[in-house]
Short mmCIF file of C-alpha atoms in Angstrom, two decimals:
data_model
loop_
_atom_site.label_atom_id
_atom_site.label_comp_id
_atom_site.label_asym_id
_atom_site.label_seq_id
_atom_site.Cartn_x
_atom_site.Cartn_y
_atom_site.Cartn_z
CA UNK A 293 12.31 2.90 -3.76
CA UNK A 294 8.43 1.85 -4.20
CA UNK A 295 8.49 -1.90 -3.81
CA UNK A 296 6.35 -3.55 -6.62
CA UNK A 297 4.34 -5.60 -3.81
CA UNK A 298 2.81 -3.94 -0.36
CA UNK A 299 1.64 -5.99 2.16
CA UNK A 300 -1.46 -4.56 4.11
CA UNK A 301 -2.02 -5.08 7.58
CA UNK A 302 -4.92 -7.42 8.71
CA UNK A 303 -6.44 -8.89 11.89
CA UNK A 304 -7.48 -12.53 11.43
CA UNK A 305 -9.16 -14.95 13.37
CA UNK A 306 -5.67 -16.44 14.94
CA UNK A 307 -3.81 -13.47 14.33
CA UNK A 308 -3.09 -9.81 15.48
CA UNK A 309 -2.23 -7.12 12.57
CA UNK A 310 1.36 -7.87 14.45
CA UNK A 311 1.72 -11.00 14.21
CA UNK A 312 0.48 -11.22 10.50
CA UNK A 313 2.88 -8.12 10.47
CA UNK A 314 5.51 -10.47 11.55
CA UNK A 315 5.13 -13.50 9.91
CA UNK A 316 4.62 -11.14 6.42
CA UNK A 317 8.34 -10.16 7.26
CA UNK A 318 9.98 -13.34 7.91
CA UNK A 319 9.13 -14.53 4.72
CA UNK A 320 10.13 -12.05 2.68
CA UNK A 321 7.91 -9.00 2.64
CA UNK A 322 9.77 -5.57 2.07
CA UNK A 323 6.91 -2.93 2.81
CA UNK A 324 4.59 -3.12 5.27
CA UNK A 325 1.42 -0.81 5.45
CA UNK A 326 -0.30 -1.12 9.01
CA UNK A 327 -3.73 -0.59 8.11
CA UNK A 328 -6.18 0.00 11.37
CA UNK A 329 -9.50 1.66 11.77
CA UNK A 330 -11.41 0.07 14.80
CA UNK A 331 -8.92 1.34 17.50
CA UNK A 332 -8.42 4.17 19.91
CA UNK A 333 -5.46 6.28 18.69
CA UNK A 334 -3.39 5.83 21.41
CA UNK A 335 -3.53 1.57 20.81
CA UNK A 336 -3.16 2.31 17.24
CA UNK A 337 0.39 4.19 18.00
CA UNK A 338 1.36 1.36 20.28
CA UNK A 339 1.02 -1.19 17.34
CA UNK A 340 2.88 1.13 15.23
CA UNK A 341 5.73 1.09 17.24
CA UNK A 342 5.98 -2.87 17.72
CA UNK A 343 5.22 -3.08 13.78
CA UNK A 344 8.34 -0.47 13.19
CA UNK A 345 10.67 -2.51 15.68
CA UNK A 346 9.83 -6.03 13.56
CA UNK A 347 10.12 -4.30 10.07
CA UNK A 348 13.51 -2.67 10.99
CA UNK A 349 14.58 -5.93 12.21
CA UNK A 350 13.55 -7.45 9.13
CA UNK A 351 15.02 -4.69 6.66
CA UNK A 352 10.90 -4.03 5.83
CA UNK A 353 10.02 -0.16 5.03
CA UNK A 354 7.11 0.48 7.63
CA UNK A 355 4.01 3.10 6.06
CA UNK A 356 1.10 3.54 8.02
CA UNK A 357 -2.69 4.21 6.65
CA UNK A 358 -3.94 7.40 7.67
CA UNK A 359 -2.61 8.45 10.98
CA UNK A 360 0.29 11.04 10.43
CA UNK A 361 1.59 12.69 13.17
CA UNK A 362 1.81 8.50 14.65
CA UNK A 363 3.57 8.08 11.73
CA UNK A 364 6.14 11.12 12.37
CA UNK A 365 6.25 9.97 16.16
CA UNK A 366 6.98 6.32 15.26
CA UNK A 367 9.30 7.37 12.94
CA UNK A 368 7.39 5.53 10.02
CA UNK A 369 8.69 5.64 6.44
CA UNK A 370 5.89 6.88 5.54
CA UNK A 371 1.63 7.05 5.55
CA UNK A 372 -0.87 6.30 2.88
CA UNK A 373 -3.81 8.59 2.86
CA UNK A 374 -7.89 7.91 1.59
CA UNK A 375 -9.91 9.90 -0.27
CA UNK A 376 -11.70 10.49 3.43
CA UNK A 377 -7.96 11.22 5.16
CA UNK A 378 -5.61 14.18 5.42
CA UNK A 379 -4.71 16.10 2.68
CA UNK A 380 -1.72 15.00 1.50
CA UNK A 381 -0.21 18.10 1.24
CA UNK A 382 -0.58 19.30 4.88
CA UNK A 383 0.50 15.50 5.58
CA UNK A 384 3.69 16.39 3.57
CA UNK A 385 3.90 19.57 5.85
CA UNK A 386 3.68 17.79 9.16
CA UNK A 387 5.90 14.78 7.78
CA UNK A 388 8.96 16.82 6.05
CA UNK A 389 10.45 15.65 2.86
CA UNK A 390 11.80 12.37 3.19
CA UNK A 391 9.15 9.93 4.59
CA UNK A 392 6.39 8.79 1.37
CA UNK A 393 3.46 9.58 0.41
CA UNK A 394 0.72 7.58 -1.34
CA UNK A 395 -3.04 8.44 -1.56
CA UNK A 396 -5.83 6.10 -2.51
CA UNK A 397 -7.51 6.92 -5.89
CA UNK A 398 -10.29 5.07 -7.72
CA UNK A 399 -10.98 7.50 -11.01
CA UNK A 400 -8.98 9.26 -13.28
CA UNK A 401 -9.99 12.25 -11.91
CA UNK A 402 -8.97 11.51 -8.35
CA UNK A 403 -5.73 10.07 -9.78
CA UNK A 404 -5.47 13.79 -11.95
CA UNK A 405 -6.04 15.77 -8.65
CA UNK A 406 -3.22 13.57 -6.54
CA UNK A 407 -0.92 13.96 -8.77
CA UNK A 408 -0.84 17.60 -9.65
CA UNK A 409 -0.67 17.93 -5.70
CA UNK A 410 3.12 16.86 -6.40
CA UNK A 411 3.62 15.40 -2.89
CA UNK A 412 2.38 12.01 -3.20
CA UNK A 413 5.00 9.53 -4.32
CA UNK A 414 2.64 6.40 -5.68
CA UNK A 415 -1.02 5.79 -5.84
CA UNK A 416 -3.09 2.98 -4.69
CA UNK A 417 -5.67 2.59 -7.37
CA UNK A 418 -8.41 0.19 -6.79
CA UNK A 419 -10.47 -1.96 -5.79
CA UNK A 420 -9.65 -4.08 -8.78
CA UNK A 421 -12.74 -5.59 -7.48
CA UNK A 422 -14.44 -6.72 -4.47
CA UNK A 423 -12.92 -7.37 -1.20
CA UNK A 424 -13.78 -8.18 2.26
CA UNK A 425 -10.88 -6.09 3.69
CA UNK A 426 -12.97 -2.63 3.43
CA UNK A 427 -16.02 -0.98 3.81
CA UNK A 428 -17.76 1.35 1.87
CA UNK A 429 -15.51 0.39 -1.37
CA UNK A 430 -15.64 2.00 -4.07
CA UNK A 431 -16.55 0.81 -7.53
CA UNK A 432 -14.64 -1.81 -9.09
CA UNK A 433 -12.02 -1.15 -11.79
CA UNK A 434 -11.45 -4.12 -13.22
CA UNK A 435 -8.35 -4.69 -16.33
CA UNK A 436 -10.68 -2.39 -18.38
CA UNK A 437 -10.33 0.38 -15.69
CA UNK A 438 -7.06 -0.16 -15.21
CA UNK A 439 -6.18 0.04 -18.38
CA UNK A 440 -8.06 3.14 -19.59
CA UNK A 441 -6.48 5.21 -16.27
CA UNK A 442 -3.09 3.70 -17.04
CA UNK A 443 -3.54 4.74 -21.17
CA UNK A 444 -4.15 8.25 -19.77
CA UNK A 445 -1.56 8.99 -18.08
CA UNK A 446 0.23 8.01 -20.92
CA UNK A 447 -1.48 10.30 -22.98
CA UNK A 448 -0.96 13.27 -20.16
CA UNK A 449 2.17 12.20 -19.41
CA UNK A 450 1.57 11.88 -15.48
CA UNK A 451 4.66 9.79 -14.46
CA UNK A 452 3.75 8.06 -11.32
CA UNK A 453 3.94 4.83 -9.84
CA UNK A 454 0.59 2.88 -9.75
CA UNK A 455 -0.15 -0.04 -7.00
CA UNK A 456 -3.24 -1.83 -7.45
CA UNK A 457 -5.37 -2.82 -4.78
CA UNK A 458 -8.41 -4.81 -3.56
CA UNK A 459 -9.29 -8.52 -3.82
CA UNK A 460 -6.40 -9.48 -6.22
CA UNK A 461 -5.34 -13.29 -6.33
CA UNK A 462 -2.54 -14.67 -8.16
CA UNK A 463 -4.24 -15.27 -11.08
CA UNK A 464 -4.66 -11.41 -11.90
CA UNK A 465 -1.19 -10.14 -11.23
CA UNK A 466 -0.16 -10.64 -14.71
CA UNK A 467 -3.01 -9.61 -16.10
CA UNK A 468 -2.74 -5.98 -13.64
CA UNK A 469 1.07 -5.91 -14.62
CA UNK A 470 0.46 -5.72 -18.31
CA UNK A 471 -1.73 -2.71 -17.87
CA UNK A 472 1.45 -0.97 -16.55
CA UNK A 473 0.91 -1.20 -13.00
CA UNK A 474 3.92 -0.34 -10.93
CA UNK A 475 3.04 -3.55 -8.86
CA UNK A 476 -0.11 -4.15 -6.24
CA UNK A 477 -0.82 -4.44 -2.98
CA UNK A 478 -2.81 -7.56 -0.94
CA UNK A 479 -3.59 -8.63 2.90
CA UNK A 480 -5.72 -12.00 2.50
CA UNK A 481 -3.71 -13.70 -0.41
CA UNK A 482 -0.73 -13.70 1.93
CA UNK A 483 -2.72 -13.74 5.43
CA UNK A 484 -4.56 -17.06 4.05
CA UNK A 485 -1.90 -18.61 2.70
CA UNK A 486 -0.26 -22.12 4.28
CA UNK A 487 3.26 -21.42 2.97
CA UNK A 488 3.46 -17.45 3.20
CA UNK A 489 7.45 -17.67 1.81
CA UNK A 490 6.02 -19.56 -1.07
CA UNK A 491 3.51 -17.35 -1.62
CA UNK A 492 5.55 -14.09 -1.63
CA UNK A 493 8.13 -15.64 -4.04
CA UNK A 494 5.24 -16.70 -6.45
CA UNK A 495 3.60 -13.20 -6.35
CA UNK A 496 7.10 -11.07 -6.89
CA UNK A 497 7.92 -13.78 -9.87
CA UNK A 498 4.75 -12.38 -11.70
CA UNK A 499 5.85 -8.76 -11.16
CA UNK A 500 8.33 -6.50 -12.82
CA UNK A 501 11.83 -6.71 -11.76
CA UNK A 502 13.39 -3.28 -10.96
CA UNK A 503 12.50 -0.29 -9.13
CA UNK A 504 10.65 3.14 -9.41
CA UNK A 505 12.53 5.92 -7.71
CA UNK A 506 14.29 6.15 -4.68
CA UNK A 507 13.32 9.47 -3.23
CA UNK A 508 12.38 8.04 0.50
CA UNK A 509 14.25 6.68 3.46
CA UNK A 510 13.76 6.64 7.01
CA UNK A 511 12.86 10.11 8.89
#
């Protein structure tokens, strides 16, 4: 199943992208996306195999950014690929059936081409609007871009499930959900927070209940 909120990997001042990882998990996160550009590939696998040990212990489904054949090694359940990554349908090649899929998209025409490549099994549409956590972002969306990309695949019938992304705080989540947003996905509002637990329950409160599909488990 697509969990309505992803948690993305950060390095903070105190804190590795494990630890975050870790405390993320402990209070109450369910999916985990390492997310981790500045490192040699070989560090990058060893964090990916400490981040899959705490999110199996903690029942979390483990996707890493980019990186796929880590991702088959580690054993992830899953990768999420940029506009600047692998294709996603030689990553669905490499990575079999099973594991997800989810590619970044921040037009309608991006979100068009993804899904008539029928491999990817969510989008992360975004930024919503500016953020700190990436470089070289894209344009900001906005409700108003959100809700003219959601409206068209309405219209077009594209069925699939939308995760917003980039500099949300808790006062947009409703806002994002009523444009028919599957659910989002945020680092700093639960990296900065004092009371993570508290935080996570206030953020899944604001989101739909239920699920999307279930067409993914561990590989």
């Amino acid at each position: 199943m697509i969990s309505r909120l992803h948690y993305i990997s950060q390095e903070t001042d105190d804190k590795s992208h494990i630890e975050n990882i870790k405390e993320a998990c402990q209070a109450g996160i369910d999916w985990v996306q390492l997310r981790v550009k500045d490192r040699e590939l070989d560090e990058i696998e060893e964090m990916a195999f400490e981040a899959k040990t705490i999110c199996k212990k903690y029942g979390a489904k483990l996707i890493l950014n980019d990186h796929v054949e880590i991702a088959k090694a580690v054993r992830a359940n899953g990768v999420h690929l940029g506009q600047h990554d692998m294709d996603p349908v030689e990553a669905r090649a490499i990575l079999g059936d099973k594991p997800y899929i989810g590619g970044t998209a921040n037009t309608w025409e991006q979100v068009e081409l993804l899904y008539e490549s029928k491999v990817v099994d969510y989008i992360g549409l975004g930024p919503f609007k500016f953020t700190t956590t990436k470089e070289n972002l894209s344009p900001e969306l906005g409700i108003r871009g959100y809700s003219n990309i959601l409206n068209n695949m309405i219209i077009q019938e594209i069925d699939v499930p939308i995760i917003a992304i980039g500099g949300i705080e808790m006062e947009d989540i409703f806002d994002l959900q009523m444009t028919g947003c599957h659910g989002i996905a945020v680092a700093s509002l639960i990296n900065n927070s004092f009371d993570k637990k508290e935080t996570i329950e206030e953020i899944k409160l604001l989101l739909p209940d239920g699920t999307f599909d279930d067409s993914g488990e561990d590989f």
